[in-house]
Amino acid sequence: MLQETQPKVNNSFNNLVDKMRAIKFHAWESLFLHKRPFGTEDSALPLYLRTLTSITDIVGSAVPQIAAAFMLVSFIDNAGQMKYVDVVIMLKSVESLIRFIRTFSALPSILRNIKNTEQKFMDILDKHKASYIERTTAKKSADAVVMSECVFSWGADKFALAPITMTVKAGEFVSIIGKVGSGKSSFLSAICGEMPLASGTGIVSGSIGYVSQKPWIMNATFRENVLLGNEYNEKLYNKVIEACALVEDIKQLPTGDMTEIGHKGINISGGQKARLALARAIYTEADIYVLDDILSAVDVEVGRHIIEHVLTGNGLIAKKTRIMVTHAEYVVPLSDQLIVVSDGKLSTSHQTSTQFESIFKHPVSALNSTRISDKPTSAGVHTLLPGNGERPKDKTLLWKFIALSGYGVVAFCAFAQFASMYIMYYAGRKRMELLETSGAFISAPVLRQYLFVNACVAMMSMVTQHLDTWVQYTVWSHAAKNRMQQMLVQSLLYARLHVFERLARHTLQNVFASERIMLSFMLPRAMLGKVSMMFGAVYALLGMLQTAAPLALVVAPFVYVLRAFNARLEFVSDAISNQLVVVARFRMMNLGYELIEGHDVIRVHGRSRTFINQYLALAADDSCMQAVLKFTSWLIKYARKLAKDMLTMCICGGLMWAQHNGIYTANPSKVHVIIDLATAMLEQLSKLTLVMPGLGMAMPMLVRFFDYVENLEQEPVDVATNAVDSNWPSEGRISVQNLSLRYRTDLDCVLNGLTFDVRPREKLGVVGRTGAGKSSLIHALLRIIEADTGSVVIDGVDTATIGLHDLRSRISVVPQDPVLFEGTVRENLDPEHAFTDEQVWDALRRTQIDNLVSKPTGVYVKASKNGRGKWIAGTGLDKWVESDGCNFSVGQRQLMCLARALLWRRRIVVLDEATASVDAQTDALMQEIIRTEFKHCTVITVAHRLNTIMDCDRVLVMHEGHAVELDTPDHLLADQKSRFAQLVRNTEFNDQ
């Protein structure tokens, strides 16, 4: 039976990286740093189980020795005495048996892991056993899409579309409209073969070009994003770029279309992402184009350009089948068929499409005026690797690492290491003293003492081993790992946003999840190992000197030569493991992220095989590296064994020669002591040389870690020369004076001497073409980017003189891309639990999504990490929000973000394209909420939909970072030459 226990909020590192922009907008840095843990405490075994496991291992290690002791004592009680050689053979046989048992004891665990892996693959395969709509590549069919009583469902107890019977003829333009959450995107997924078909029959004839509502952008060059693995056709490529109005955008990129685009298109605007995804779909030259609300993210002029040059008339795909979800009402008359979606039910109607006439006053320039670089330069590289581990390997970094771990912790670990080595040395010497006095035969009393000491040494060896492990991992490594995590997360949370967004995603993930953990275990092990091996080698040498001083002087140089031979092989192995293998893994991880995030786009476009081949090629490289690493490991293993055998042969040969010539005489027990001490000395020195390269390999990781911690440009969070009242801002008056802003010192200003005022409780609309500086204005208001010159004054307080948390926590922002975190509805609206349940419900009711929150979205069967079983999605404030809010539509997520702003009741509210992804009815609802619920607030609305800001008190028109117009909408419309009037005319549909 399913347990009704919600899993904990997923505060993973990926969650932090993906949501960093929202974290900074809402001033949640301290919340993520202190209140939401990143660890996996539930995955660790309880302390009593770990203690019980250690005791079992300790006792188990001594059981074979005790059993052998009882057997030998029983035999010697009958025989009276026993040859020393027989005792040694017996004990060595027991040790071999122990190794054999330990090797095969891991077999059940290995088989269990294999079974789990097999089950995971079966789960993936079973998932794809579901039935989907049939797709054929036939291009001569008169019907592009045919459905007969088709029922599509995401799964049991999940959202489903009602039975659909419809036909889309080849070459038709189909518009799909409907309310937020009605099922429009699900219908497009069904056509693309991504939503399972529960019943009915359907067929899609021809290839598909797909643009999702949230465009997927690869971390690759601009051109590679358009090509998506296809061959480069310059003529077609130029046509596509011009039709999608990307010419001017390419001009602005540092190296044209060879500029690297960051993870998720972080260095381009939302409109540029949408047009880039559209260009990718058109470049495939598909037969059917499935477009999910591509016009919502672009401004009016660009939208008209896309309609004219892409969708209708002589557009590039005007003769192809076009199925498009849209919230732009002026597009509907252009379509041949209209589909209205309401609560999963579709109603279709055919109509006569209206001819589109261009009303573009200033057409986009031709592409041949754009200079496109064929080779990327450093200016076109977006991702930033701070230092890239190339800083000189300063030994002071080791002291920094020791300092962050704590000097007391390190001192305790070193003392524990010394104590454990001394105990082993003392116990070993007692055993050797017994052997030295026994001669060739061993009597019963001596044997009993020897076996007792031998069992004690075995147990003590395991005890000290567990003590060393506990001290190293629990005390030092755990403290270092947690402190490194805190330092890294704090550095990233308080880094400048434009710096953070340039950091390579896979490198960040590697530093946090891999290198940080490797360093926290590798460096303590290397440092303590160096101390331990030095003690061990010294103790072995002292033992040899006490047992046979002349022989020790002869054996020591030979041990050193063998140690140098082993060290060379081990260094090569470490070099392969830490350099070549790691690089191959980085590349695989990066491509893996791309495959996971863009799997639907890749699959719909039929490029799965291309990307799989790329991944398999990287996997083959990794396999080759692993094979080389396995070979070197095997070589090292047998080289060590060969070195020990050579050392034993040389000692035995030397002793035989010395005894034959009367130079030195030793009984068998003493020979065994000498061989044991010599091999122990060789083993300790070999391990010491293994530790040294490991320490050297860890240094680049340590350099890279401190580069991320110390060298990222940080925000002046704690710098505040002016304390503000708790009720600031009380009026919401904003004064922007001569404001200039640039994102980097090597780039031009995006705001140029911007000056305007916002009155208390005024509703100000901000419009302008892509690149006019609208989003930069929001960044300046929140000090995401510090101004070059000028000031922003709110209620008489210069925002540059107060702390960033004081500033951002007093302004509500509803962003263009609605951000929801994995967790409950309450945690998304009120993560700091500053409001009562009734206040949260009131915000939900005012945004009219209380009914949505009150019903579950389905039963989920994810197993929690702590093994408490499965959990069920709750309802109400406990309703579970999946990662990125994927169990809500984009419009529903936008309403949730609006409810969040409504709950906070801050005096200044900024809406950044908040209604771009919602239908006209929901847009009207949001505008009504803004008018009534935010009537006492100053509201700044950035919008592409001009009807959204028509009821604003004033409108600010921006162009190239300047405020070119600022007046009431009526006054601006009265001036037919104004830019605002021109924008409005471009949105009005031409006379039919």
Short mmCIF file of C-alpha atoms in Angstrom, two decimals, residues 333-756:
data_model
loop_
_atom_site.label_atom_id
_atom_site.label_comp_id
_atom_site.label_asym_id
_atom_site.label_seq_id
_atom_site.Cartn_x
_atom_site.Cartn_y
_atom_site.Cartn_z
CA PRO A 333 -8.09 34.45 -39.96
CA LEU A 334 -4.98 33.37 -41.88
CA SER A 335 -5.56 29.66 -41.20
CA ASP A 336 -7.51 27.10 -43.21
CA GLN A 337 -8.70 25.21 -40.15
CA LEU A 338 -9.31 26.26 -36.56
CA ILE A 339 -9.12 23.86 -33.61
CA VAL A 340 -10.44 24.96 -30.24
CA VAL A 341 -9.23 22.92 -27.25
CA SER A 342 -11.16 22.96 -23.98
CA ASP A 343 -10.41 20.56 -21.09
CA GLY A 344 -8.95 17.98 -23.44
CA LYS A 345 -11.83 18.16 -25.93
CA LEU A 346 -11.21 19.32 -29.50
CA SER A 347 -13.66 21.01 -31.81
CA THR A 348 -12.61 21.71 -35.41
CA SER A 349 -13.96 24.10 -38.03
CA HIS A 350 -12.81 24.85 -41.58
CA GLN A 351 -12.69 28.38 -42.90
CA THR A 352 -11.47 30.38 -45.86
CA SER A 353 -8.10 31.84 -45.06
CA THR A 354 -7.49 35.55 -45.46
CA GLN A 355 -4.67 36.73 -47.71
CA PHE A 356 -1.85 38.37 -45.83
CA GLU A 357 -0.54 41.72 -47.07
CA SER A 358 2.78 42.99 -45.85
CA ILE A 359 2.58 46.13 -43.75
CA PHE A 360 6.25 46.04 -42.86
CA LYS A 361 7.64 49.53 -43.22
CA HIS A 362 11.30 48.66 -42.72
CA PRO A 363 12.12 45.13 -43.98
CA VAL A 364 15.01 43.29 -42.40
CA SER A 365 18.29 43.70 -44.26
CA ALA A 366 19.61 40.91 -46.44
CA LEU A 367 21.91 38.32 -45.00
CA ASN A 368 24.72 39.07 -47.44
CA SER A 369 25.34 42.26 -45.50
CA THR A 370 26.09 40.16 -42.46
CA ARG A 371 29.63 39.13 -41.90
CA ILE A 372 29.66 35.53 -40.69
CA SER A 373 32.91 34.16 -39.38
CA ASP A 374 33.83 30.63 -40.37
CA LYS A 375 36.09 30.14 -37.37
CA PRO A 376 35.17 30.83 -33.78
CA THR A 377 37.46 33.16 -31.89
CA SER A 378 37.86 33.76 -28.21
CA ALA A 379 35.28 36.53 -28.46
CA GLY A 380 32.70 34.00 -29.58
CA VAL A 381 33.26 31.65 -26.67
CA HIS A 382 30.48 32.04 -24.14
CA THR A 383 31.37 29.46 -21.51
CA LEU A 384 33.83 30.63 -18.91
CA LEU A 385 36.35 28.43 -17.13
CA PRO A 386 37.85 30.49 -14.31
CA GLY A 387 41.52 29.65 -14.38
CA ASN A 388 40.75 26.21 -15.86
CA GLY A 389 43.06 24.63 -13.33
CA GLU A 390 46.08 26.29 -14.96
CA ARG A 391 47.12 28.46 -12.04
CA PRO A 392 50.55 27.52 -10.68
CA LYS A 393 50.24 24.67 -8.20
CA ASP A 394 50.87 26.80 -5.18
CA LYS A 395 51.64 24.64 -2.14
CA THR A 396 49.77 27.20 -0.04
CA LEU A 397 46.59 25.68 -1.46
CA LEU A 398 47.29 22.60 0.63
CA TRP A 399 47.42 24.77 3.71
CA LYS A 400 44.13 26.38 2.63
CA PHE A 401 42.63 22.92 2.33
CA ILE A 402 43.91 22.01 5.80
CA ALA A 403 42.54 25.30 7.15
CA LEU A 404 39.05 24.72 5.74
CA SER A 405 39.11 21.22 7.21
CA GLY A 406 40.18 22.54 10.61
CA TYR A 407 43.65 22.34 12.16
CA GLY A 408 42.35 20.40 15.15
CA VAL A 409 40.76 17.78 12.90
CA VAL A 410 43.96 17.35 10.89
CA ALA A 411 46.11 17.11 14.02
CA PHE A 412 43.82 14.46 15.50
CA CYS A 413 43.93 12.45 12.24
CA ALA A 414 47.74 12.61 12.13
CA PHE A 415 48.00 11.50 15.76
CA ALA A 416 45.58 8.61 15.17
CA GLN A 417 47.65 7.54 12.17
CA PHE A 418 50.87 7.58 14.18
CA ALA A 419 49.26 5.68 17.09
CA SER A 420 47.82 2.96 14.85
CA MET A 421 51.14 2.45 13.08
CA TYR A 422 53.01 2.23 16.40
CA ILE A 423 50.54 -0.34 17.76
CA MET A 424 51.02 -2.47 14.65
CA TYR A 425 54.78 -2.14 14.93
CA TYR A 426 54.76 -3.12 18.62
CA ALA A 427 52.50 -6.14 18.05
CA GLY A 428 54.57 -7.23 15.08
CA ARG A 429 57.77 -7.06 17.07
CA LYS A 430 56.29 -9.30 19.77
CA ARG A 431 55.40 -11.87 17.14
CA MET A 432 58.87 -11.70 15.62
CA GLU A 433 60.52 -12.17 19.03
CA LEU A 434 58.62 -15.41 19.48
CA LEU A 435 59.74 -16.66 16.08
CA GLU A 436 63.37 -15.69 16.60
CA THR A 437 63.61 -17.79 19.78
CA SER A 438 61.80 -20.84 18.40
CA GLY A 439 64.43 -22.34 16.06
CA ALA A 440 63.56 -24.89 13.38
CA PHE A 441 60.93 -26.59 15.54
CA ILE A 442 58.20 -24.98 17.58
CA SER A 443 57.07 -26.35 20.92
CA ALA A 444 53.47 -26.32 22.08
CA PRO A 445 53.79 -23.38 24.56
CA VAL A 446 55.60 -21.18 22.02
CA LEU A 447 53.13 -22.09 19.29
CA ARG A 448 50.20 -21.21 21.53
CA GLN A 449 51.73 -17.85 22.30
CA TYR A 450 52.55 -17.29 18.62
CA LEU A 451 49.06 -18.16 17.42
CA PHE A 452 47.46 -16.02 20.10
CA VAL A 453 49.64 -13.05 19.15
CA ASN A 454 49.02 -13.74 15.43
CA ALA A 455 45.22 -13.65 15.96
CA CYS A 456 45.58 -10.48 18.01
CA VAL A 457 47.67 -8.90 15.24
CA ALA A 458 45.00 -9.82 12.67
CA MET A 459 42.27 -8.29 14.80
CA MET A 460 44.42 -5.28 15.62
CA SER A 461 45.17 -4.81 11.93
CA MET A 462 41.47 -4.69 11.15
CA VAL A 463 40.78 -2.43 14.13
CA THR A 464 43.47 0.05 13.11
CA GLN A 465 42.30 -0.14 9.50
CA HIS A 466 38.75 0.73 10.55
CA LEU A 467 40.05 3.41 12.89
CA ASP A 468 42.11 4.94 10.10
CA THR A 469 39.12 4.81 7.75
CA TRP A 470 36.79 6.30 10.35
CA VAL A 471 39.20 9.07 11.24
CA GLN A 472 39.97 9.85 7.62
CA TYR A 473 36.48 9.74 6.15
CA THR A 474 34.22 10.58 9.08
CA VAL A 475 36.33 13.22 10.77
CA TRP A 476 38.49 14.84 8.09
CA SER A 477 36.84 14.05 4.74
CA HIS A 478 33.32 14.70 5.99
CA ALA A 479 34.29 18.07 7.44
CA ALA A 480 36.21 19.01 4.30
CA LYS A 481 33.41 17.90 1.98
CA ASN A 482 30.75 19.90 3.82
CA ARG A 483 32.93 22.98 4.11
CA MET A 484 33.90 22.80 0.42
CA GLN A 485 30.24 22.46 -0.51
CA GLN A 486 29.31 25.50 1.54
CA MET A 487 32.17 27.56 0.09
CA LEU A 488 31.37 26.58 -3.51
CA VAL A 489 27.61 27.08 -3.21
CA GLN A 490 28.11 30.43 -1.48
CA SER A 491 30.53 31.56 -4.18
CA LEU A 492 28.07 30.61 -6.94
CA LEU A 493 25.01 32.06 -5.19
CA TYR A 494 26.66 35.44 -4.70
CA ALA A 495 28.50 35.56 -8.03
CA ARG A 496 27.46 38.12 -10.59
CA LEU A 497 24.66 36.63 -12.69
CA HIS A 498 26.33 37.46 -16.01
CA VAL A 499 29.48 35.68 -14.76
CA PHE A 500 27.58 32.68 -13.44
CA GLU A 501 25.64 32.23 -16.67
CA ARG A 502 28.90 31.97 -18.61
CA LEU A 503 30.17 29.06 -16.54
CA ALA A 504 30.13 25.71 -18.31
CA ARG A 505 27.31 23.59 -16.89
CA HIS A 506 29.13 20.26 -17.12
CA THR A 507 32.26 21.75 -15.53
CA LEU A 508 30.23 23.16 -12.65
CA GLN A 509 28.56 19.81 -12.16
CA ASN A 510 31.90 18.05 -12.23
CA VAL A 511 33.52 20.42 -9.72
CA PHE A 512 30.59 20.08 -7.32
CA ALA A 513 29.62 16.44 -7.63
CA SER A 514 32.87 14.78 -8.65
CA GLU A 515 36.01 16.79 -7.98
CA ARG A 516 34.79 18.18 -4.65
CA ILE A 517 34.09 14.69 -3.33
CA MET A 518 37.28 13.29 -4.86
CA LEU A 519 39.31 16.04 -3.23
CA SER A 520 37.65 15.59 0.16
CA PHE A 521 38.65 11.91 0.11
CA MET A 522 41.78 11.97 -2.04
CA LEU A 523 43.74 14.69 -0.27
CA PRO A 524 43.24 13.39 3.30
CA ARG A 525 44.05 9.90 2.07
CA ALA A 526 47.13 11.14 0.24
CA MET A 527 48.39 13.25 3.15
CA LEU A 528 47.71 10.65 5.82
CA GLY A 529 48.90 7.91 3.49
CA LYS A 530 52.19 9.71 3.03
CA VAL A 531 52.64 9.90 6.79
CA SER A 532 51.54 6.29 7.27
CA MET A 533 53.80 4.89 4.57
CA MET A 534 56.78 6.81 5.89
CA PHE A 535 56.15 5.42 9.39
CA GLY A 536 55.67 1.92 7.98
CA ALA A 537 58.88 2.01 5.94
CA VAL A 538 60.86 3.33 8.91
CA TYR A 539 59.41 0.66 11.24
CA ALA A 540 60.23 -2.09 8.71
CA LEU A 541 63.79 -0.81 8.35
CA LEU A 542 64.22 -0.62 12.13
CA GLY A 543 62.94 -4.16 12.43
CA MET A 544 65.40 -5.40 9.85
CA LEU A 545 68.24 -3.61 11.58
CA GLN A 546 67.31 -5.20 14.89
CA THR A 547 66.96 -8.65 13.37
CA ALA A 548 69.86 -8.71 10.90
CA ALA A 549 71.69 -5.40 10.56
CA PRO A 550 74.26 -6.50 7.90
CA LEU A 551 71.55 -8.01 5.73
CA ALA A 552 69.40 -4.91 6.06
CA LEU A 553 72.17 -2.75 4.59
CA VAL A 554 72.37 -5.08 1.57
CA VAL A 555 68.60 -5.44 1.06
CA ALA A 556 67.66 -1.74 1.42
CA PRO A 557 69.23 -0.53 -1.91
CA PHE A 558 67.65 -3.43 -3.78
CA VAL A 559 64.27 -2.54 -2.30
CA TYR A 560 64.73 1.04 -3.48
CA VAL A 561 65.45 -0.09 -7.09
CA LEU A 562 62.32 -2.27 -7.18
CA ARG A 563 60.30 0.56 -5.66
CA ALA A 564 61.43 2.95 -8.41
CA PHE A 565 60.40 0.41 -11.07
CA ASN A 566 56.89 0.08 -9.58
CA ALA A 567 56.55 3.82 -9.12
CA ARG A 568 57.02 4.48 -12.81
CA LEU A 569 54.20 2.14 -13.79
CA GLU A 570 51.89 3.54 -11.12
CA PHE A 571 52.55 7.10 -12.27
CA VAL A 572 51.52 6.18 -15.84
CA SER A 573 48.33 4.56 -14.52
CA ASP A 574 47.45 7.63 -12.50
CA ALA A 575 48.09 9.89 -15.49
CA ILE A 576 45.67 7.87 -17.61
CA SER A 577 43.04 7.72 -14.88
CA ASN A 578 43.13 11.39 -13.91
CA GLN A 579 43.61 12.99 -17.31
CA LEU A 580 42.48 10.96 -20.31
CA VAL A 581 39.61 9.11 -18.67
CA VAL A 582 38.32 12.23 -16.91
CA VAL A 583 38.34 14.26 -20.14
CA ALA A 584 36.42 11.55 -21.96
CA ARG A 585 33.88 11.43 -19.13
CA PHE A 586 33.41 15.23 -19.24
CA ARG A 587 32.53 15.10 -22.92
CA MET A 588 30.11 12.23 -22.38
CA MET A 589 28.43 14.04 -19.49
CA ASN A 590 27.98 17.22 -21.52
CA LEU A 591 26.43 15.37 -24.45
CA GLY A 592 24.33 13.33 -22.03
CA TYR A 593 22.80 16.51 -20.58
CA GLU A 594 21.93 17.68 -24.09
CA LEU A 595 20.32 14.35 -24.97
CA ILE A 596 18.21 14.30 -21.82
CA GLU A 597 16.99 17.88 -22.12
CA GLY A 598 16.31 17.81 -25.88
CA HIS A 599 15.26 14.20 -26.35
CA ASP A 600 11.79 15.08 -27.68
CA VAL A 601 13.10 17.56 -30.28
CA ILE A 602 15.86 15.18 -31.36
CA ARG A 603 13.45 12.26 -31.65
CA VAL A 604 10.76 14.18 -33.57
CA HIS A 605 13.29 15.48 -36.08
CA GLY A 606 14.63 11.97 -36.62
CA ARG A 607 18.15 12.86 -35.46
CA SER A 608 18.32 10.25 -32.70
CA ARG A 609 20.76 8.06 -34.58
CA THR A 610 23.11 11.02 -35.20
CA PHE A 611 23.31 11.92 -31.53
CA ILE A 612 23.47 8.30 -30.43
CA ASN A 613 26.40 7.76 -32.79
CA GLN A 614 28.13 10.79 -31.27
CA TYR A 615 27.54 9.40 -27.79
CA LEU A 616 28.70 5.93 -28.83
CA ALA A 617 31.86 7.44 -30.32
CA LEU A 618 32.60 9.15 -27.02
CA ALA A 619 31.73 5.95 -25.17
CA ALA A 620 34.13 4.06 -27.42
CA ASP A 621 36.86 6.56 -26.56
CA ASP A 622 36.06 6.09 -22.89
CA SER A 623 36.09 2.30 -23.29
CA CYS A 624 39.51 2.45 -24.92
CA MET A 625 40.78 4.54 -22.04
CA GLN A 626 39.27 2.10 -19.57
CA ALA A 627 40.88 -0.82 -21.39
CA VAL A 628 44.28 0.87 -21.21
CA LEU A 629 43.66 1.65 -17.54
CA LYS A 630 42.71 -1.98 -16.83
CA PHE A 631 45.82 -3.19 -18.62
CA THR A 632 48.07 -0.85 -16.65
CA SER A 633 46.35 -1.91 -13.41
CA TRP A 634 46.95 -5.56 -14.30
CA LEU A 635 50.55 -4.76 -15.20
CA ILE A 636 51.09 -2.94 -11.89
CA LYS A 637 49.57 -5.82 -9.94
CA TYR A 638 51.88 -8.40 -11.46
CA ALA A 639 54.85 -6.03 -11.38
CA ARG A 640 54.39 -5.75 -7.61
CA LYS A 641 54.09 -9.52 -7.29
CA LEU A 642 57.18 -9.97 -9.46
CA ALA A 643 59.10 -7.45 -7.34
CA LYS A 644 58.16 -9.31 -4.14
CA ASP A 645 59.14 -12.66 -5.66
CA MET A 646 62.46 -11.25 -6.88
CA LEU A 647 63.13 -9.78 -3.45
CA THR A 648 62.34 -13.10 -1.75
CA MET A 649 64.53 -15.03 -4.19
CA CYS A 650 67.41 -12.62 -3.72
CA ILE A 651 67.17 -12.75 0.10
CA CYS A 652 66.97 -16.55 0.10
CA GLY A 653 69.80 -16.83 -2.39
CA GLY A 654 71.92 -14.38 -0.44
CA LEU A 655 71.29 -16.20 2.84
CA MET A 656 72.11 -19.57 1.27
CA TRP A 657 75.34 -18.16 -0.15
CA ALA A 658 76.24 -16.53 3.20
CA GLN A 659 75.46 -19.70 5.13
CA HIS A 660 77.41 -21.86 2.66
CA ASN A 661 80.49 -19.65 3.09
CA GLY A 662 80.07 -19.40 6.84
CA ILE A 663 79.45 -15.67 6.76
CA TYR A 664 75.98 -15.63 8.29
CA THR A 665 73.69 -18.28 9.75
CA ALA A 666 69.92 -17.94 10.25
CA ASN A 667 67.22 -20.38 11.28
CA PRO A 668 63.99 -20.65 9.23
CA SER A 669 62.04 -18.41 11.60
CA LYS A 670 64.59 -15.62 11.27
CA VAL A 671 64.59 -16.01 7.47
CA HIS A 672 60.81 -15.61 7.54
CA VAL A 673 61.14 -12.49 9.70
CA ILE A 674 63.67 -10.94 7.33
CA ILE A 675 61.55 -11.68 4.24
CA ASP A 676 58.42 -10.29 5.91
CA LEU A 677 60.18 -7.11 6.95
CA ALA A 678 61.81 -6.61 3.53
CA THR A 679 58.55 -7.14 1.63
CA ALA A 680 56.75 -4.86 4.10
CA MET A 681 59.37 -2.17 3.49
CA LEU A 682 58.97 -2.61 -0.29
CA GLU A 683 55.18 -2.43 0.01
CA GLN A 684 55.26 0.72 2.13
CA LEU A 685 57.70 2.50 -0.18
CA SER A 686 55.66 1.46 -3.23
CA LYS A 687 52.52 2.85 -1.66
CA LEU A 688 54.39 6.00 -0.77
CA THR A 689 55.34 6.53 -4.41
CA LEU A 690 51.74 5.81 -5.36
CA VAL A 691 50.54 8.50 -2.96
CA MET A 692 52.87 11.15 -4.37
CA PRO A 693 51.53 11.08 -7.97
CA GLY A 694 48.00 10.95 -6.53
CA LEU A 695 48.77 14.11 -4.60
CA GLY A 696 50.11 15.68 -7.77
CA MET A 697 47.00 14.71 -9.72
CA ALA A 698 44.78 16.21 -7.03
CA MET A 699 46.45 19.60 -7.26
CA PRO A 700 44.80 20.69 -10.56
CA MET A 701 41.42 19.86 -9.04
CA LEU A 702 42.30 21.86 -5.96
CA VAL A 703 43.41 24.79 -8.11
CA ARG A 704 40.16 24.61 -10.09
CA PHE A 705 38.08 24.49 -6.90
CA PHE A 706 39.73 27.57 -5.41
CA ASP A 707 39.37 29.33 -8.77
CA TYR A 708 35.60 28.90 -8.52
CA VAL A 709 35.62 29.86 -4.85
CA GLU A 710 37.98 32.86 -4.96
CA ASN A 711 38.09 34.18 -8.53
CA LEU A 712 34.42 34.60 -9.49
CA GLU A 713 33.30 38.22 -9.44
CA GLN A 714 31.02 38.53 -6.41
CA GLU A 715 28.08 40.80 -5.71
CA PRO A 716 28.58 43.31 -2.86
CA VAL A 717 25.90 41.64 -0.78
CA ASP A 718 27.00 43.00 2.57
CA VAL A 719 28.03 46.43 1.34
CA ALA A 720 25.35 48.84 2.47
CA THR A 721 26.03 52.42 3.47
CA ASN A 722 22.38 53.24 4.01
CA ALA A 723 19.96 51.26 6.19
CA VAL A 724 16.35 51.27 4.98
CA ASP A 725 13.15 51.16 7.01
CA SER A 726 11.19 47.94 7.22
CA ASN A 727 8.29 49.52 5.30
CA TRP A 728 10.49 50.83 2.47
CA PRO A 729 9.43 51.49 -0.24
CA SER A 730 6.18 52.99 1.05
CA GLU A 731 5.12 54.89 -2.10
CA GLY A 732 6.85 53.17 -5.02
CA ARG A 733 8.28 56.29 -6.65
CA ILE A 734 11.14 55.45 -9.05
CA SER A 735 13.57 57.94 -10.58
CA VAL A 736 16.08 56.79 -13.21
CA GLN A 737 18.68 59.43 -14.00
CA ASN A 738 21.25 59.25 -16.81
CA LEU A 739 21.56 55.48 -16.43
CA SER A 740 24.17 53.69 -18.54
CA LEU A 741 24.84 49.97 -18.26
CA ARG A 742 26.97 47.34 -19.97
CA TYR A 743 27.22 43.60 -19.30
CA ARG A 744 31.00 43.40 -19.68
CA THR A 745 33.74 45.95 -20.01
CA ASP A 746 34.55 44.70 -23.52
CA LEU A 747 30.95 45.18 -24.73
CA ASP A 748 28.97 48.28 -25.69
CA CYS A 749 26.41 49.84 -23.38
CA VAL A 750 22.92 48.37 -23.57
CA LEU A 751 21.43 51.34 -21.73
CA ASN A 752 22.64 54.78 -22.82
CA GLY A 753 21.85 57.74 -20.57
CA LEU A 754 18.37 56.44 -19.75
CA THR A 755 16.26 58.97 -17.83
CA PHE A 756 12.62 58.73 -16.74
#
